[in-house]
Structures are given as structure tokens and as C-alpha cells.
């Protein structure tokens, strides 16, 4: 755990990682077959395209394999690899547990959408409950993220911002 962290959690996306590795391996297999044996199909993709897509899938897998939630002295930080969202405590007005399903958001990953007239940024995993953070200001009024421990996360956030649970 980070020395500055009040709370830290990592959610590993096993199913996503497995699916992307399988697809990347199939593409690498096609590339090797095409390079050593001959074209795959009647209109084969160029080798460089197969390689580029496989490498892109591996990069996506590495970046989205783990969702990291960190509550620190300065605020909330949630991210998939290099894609992070940070909110200072001064911009948090409240939090509550999200009742919508992951399917309602369109699956896992980073999503932006309009919910009940408010822009909502979502960092979502499949199979985990989510916490909604209400922000005091900004174009995105609510931030949602998945967590294994929504009650603990909400308790710590409400303690930090001085809201009674």
C-alpha cells in the first residue's frame, strides 16, 4: 500500500485478460502460419496488420488488467493503468452505492454517459458493486467506480468529507 494511502484496492480483471490473450495468440498464430506456410484465406491480411492488432490487444490487456482505487490524504484516485481520474476531497460532496448493473453501463472499462440529467464518468468492472461520487463542480457531476468493498470505501469517503453515513 502507498504510504500516503488511507485505503487502496486493486481489482484484477481475469476474464478480460484471458479473452484478450486468447485473441492475441490467435492473431500471432495466424501471423506465424502466414509467414511460414502461406496465406490465411483467399484475401489474407498483411503481416504488419496482424502484428499491429495483436500488439494493440496486448497493450489494452496490460492497461485494463487491473483497476486501482486509492484514497489518499489529498483525494480519490481511480485508474486503469495509465488512464486515471483524480478528485480532490474539496470537490467531493457525497457518495452512495450504485444500484445499476454493469450491463446497464455497457460492460467493463471507462464510460461516459448522461444519467438522470447528469454527466457520469464510470470506471467499471464486471461482477463488482460500484460507488457513486457526487462532485461539487465540473462538467462531469458524478464519478462511478467498481470496488470489492463499497461499504468500507463509502465509510472512509464520508469520514473524510464530514458526511454522516
C-alpha positions in Angstrom: 0.0 0.0 0.0 1.2 3.5 -0.9 2.5 5.4 2.2 0.1 8.3 1.5 -2.9 6.0 1.1 -5.9 5.9 3.5 -7.3 3.0 1.5 -6.1 1.0 -1.5 -7.6 -1.7 -3.6 -6.8 -3.5 -6.8 -9.3 -5.4 -8.9 -7.8 -7.8 -11.4 -9.9 -8.5 -14.5 -9.2 -12.2 -15.0 -11.9 -12.8 -17.7 -10.9 -9.7 -19.8 -7.2 -10.6 -19.6 -7.9 -14.2 -20.6 -10.1 -13.2 -23.6 -7.6 -10.7 -24.9 -4.6 -13.1 -24.5 -6.5 -15.8 -26.5 -7.4 -13.4 -29.3 -3.8 -12.0 -29.4 -2.4 -15.6 -29.5 -4.8 -16.4 -32.4 -3.5 -13.4 -34.3 0.1 -14.2 -33.6 -0.6 -17.8 -34.7 -2.1 -16.5 -38.0 0.9 -14.3 -38.5 3.3 -17.2 -38.0 1.3 -19.5 -40.2 1.0 -16.9 -42.9 4.8 -16.1 -42.7 5.9 -19.8 -42.7 3.3 -21.7 -44.6 1.2 -19.4 -46.8 -1.8 -17.0 -46.8 -4.7 -17.5 -44.4 -7.9 -17.4 -46.5 -8.5 -16.0 -50.0 -7.9 -12.4 -49.0 -5.3 -12.5 -46.3 -4.4 -9.5 -44.1 -0.9 -8.2 -44.5 1.5 -9.5 -41.8 2.0 -6.0 -40.4 -1.7 -5.6 -39.7 -1.9 -8.9 -37.8 1.1 -7.9 -35.8 -0.2 -4.4 -35.1 -3.6 -5.6 -34.0 -2.1 -8.3 -31.7 0.3 -5.8 -30.1 -2.6 -3.3 -29.7 -4.7 -6.0 -27.9 -1.8 -6.9 -25.6 -1.3 -3.2 -24.8 -5.1 -2.9 -24.0 -4.9 -6.0 -21.9 -1.9 -4.7 -19.9 -3.6 -1.3 -19.3 -7.0 -2.6 -18.4 -6.0 -5.7 -16.4 -6.2 -4.0 -13.1 -8.5 -1.3 -11.7 -6.7 0.6 -8.9 -8.7 2.5 -6.2 -6.7 4.8 -3.9 -8.0 7.1 -1.2 -5.2 9.4 -0.1 -4.8 12.5 2.1 -5.4 14.7 -0.9 -8.3 12.9 -2.6 -9.6 9.9 -4.6 -7.6 8.4 -7.4 -9.1 5.6 -9.6 -7.5 4.2 -12.7 -7.0 1.5 -15.3 -3.2 1.6 -15.9 -2.3 5.0 -17.4 -6.0 6.1 -17.6 -6.7 7.7 -14.2 -9.3 10.1 -12.7 -8.4 12.1 -9.6 -10.8 14.1 -7.4 -9.6 16.3 -4.6 -11.6 16.0 -1.3 -12.7 19.6 -1.7 -14.7 18.6 -4.8 -16.5 15.6 -3.2 -19.9 16.4 -1.8 -21.3 12.9 -1.1 -21.2 9.2 -2.1 -23.6 6.3 -2.3 -23.8 2.8 -3.7 -24.8 2.5 -7.3 -27.9 0.3 -8.0 -27.4 -0.1 -11.8 -25.8 -3.3 -13.2 -22.6 -3.3 -15.1 -24.5 -4.3 -18.2 -26.5 -1.1 -17.9 -23.2 0.8 -18.4 -22.3 -1.3 -21.4 -19.8 -3.7 -19.7 -16.3 -3.1 -18.3 -14.0 -0.2 -18.9 -14.2 3.5 -18.9 -17.6 5.0 -19.9 -19.1 8.5 -20.1 -22.8 9.0 -20.2 -25.8 11.1 -19.2 -27.7 9.6 -16.2 -30.8 11.5 -14.8 -29.6 14.7 -16.5 -26.1 14.5 -15.0 -22.9 13.5 -16.8 -21.4 10.4 -15.2 -17.8 9.1 -15.7 -17.7 5.3 -14.9 -14.6 3.1 -14.3 -16.4 -0.3 -14.4 -15.6 -3.9 -13.9 -17.9 -6.9 -14.4 -19.3 -8.5 -11.2 -18.4 -5.8 -8.7 -20.6 -3.3 -6.9 -20.0 0.4 -7.6 -19.8 3.6 -5.6 -21.1 6.9 -7.0 -19.2 10.1 -6.0 -21.1 13.3 -6.3 -18.8 16.2 -7.3 -19.3 19.8 -6.2 -18.2 21.2 -9.6 -17.0 20.2 -13.1 -18.6 19.2 -16.3 -18.9 15.6 -15.1 -21.1 15.8 -12.0 -20.7 12.2 -10.9 -17.9 9.7 -10.9 -18.6 6.0 -10.5 -16.1 3.2 -9.9 -16.3 -0.5 -9.1 -15.0 -1.8 -5.8 -15.0 -5.1 -3.8 -15.7 -3.2 -0.6 -18.4 -0.5 -1.3 -19.3 -0.1 2.4 -15.7 0.4 3.5 -15.0 2.8 0.7 -18.1 4.9 1.4 -17.4 4.9 5.1 -13.9 6.3 4.5 -15.0 8.8 2.0 -17.8 10.1 4.3 -15.4 10.3 7.2 -13.0 12.3 5.1 -15.6 14.8 3.8 -17.5 15.0 7.1 -20.8 13.5 6.0 -22.7 11.2 8.4 -23.4 7.8 7.0 
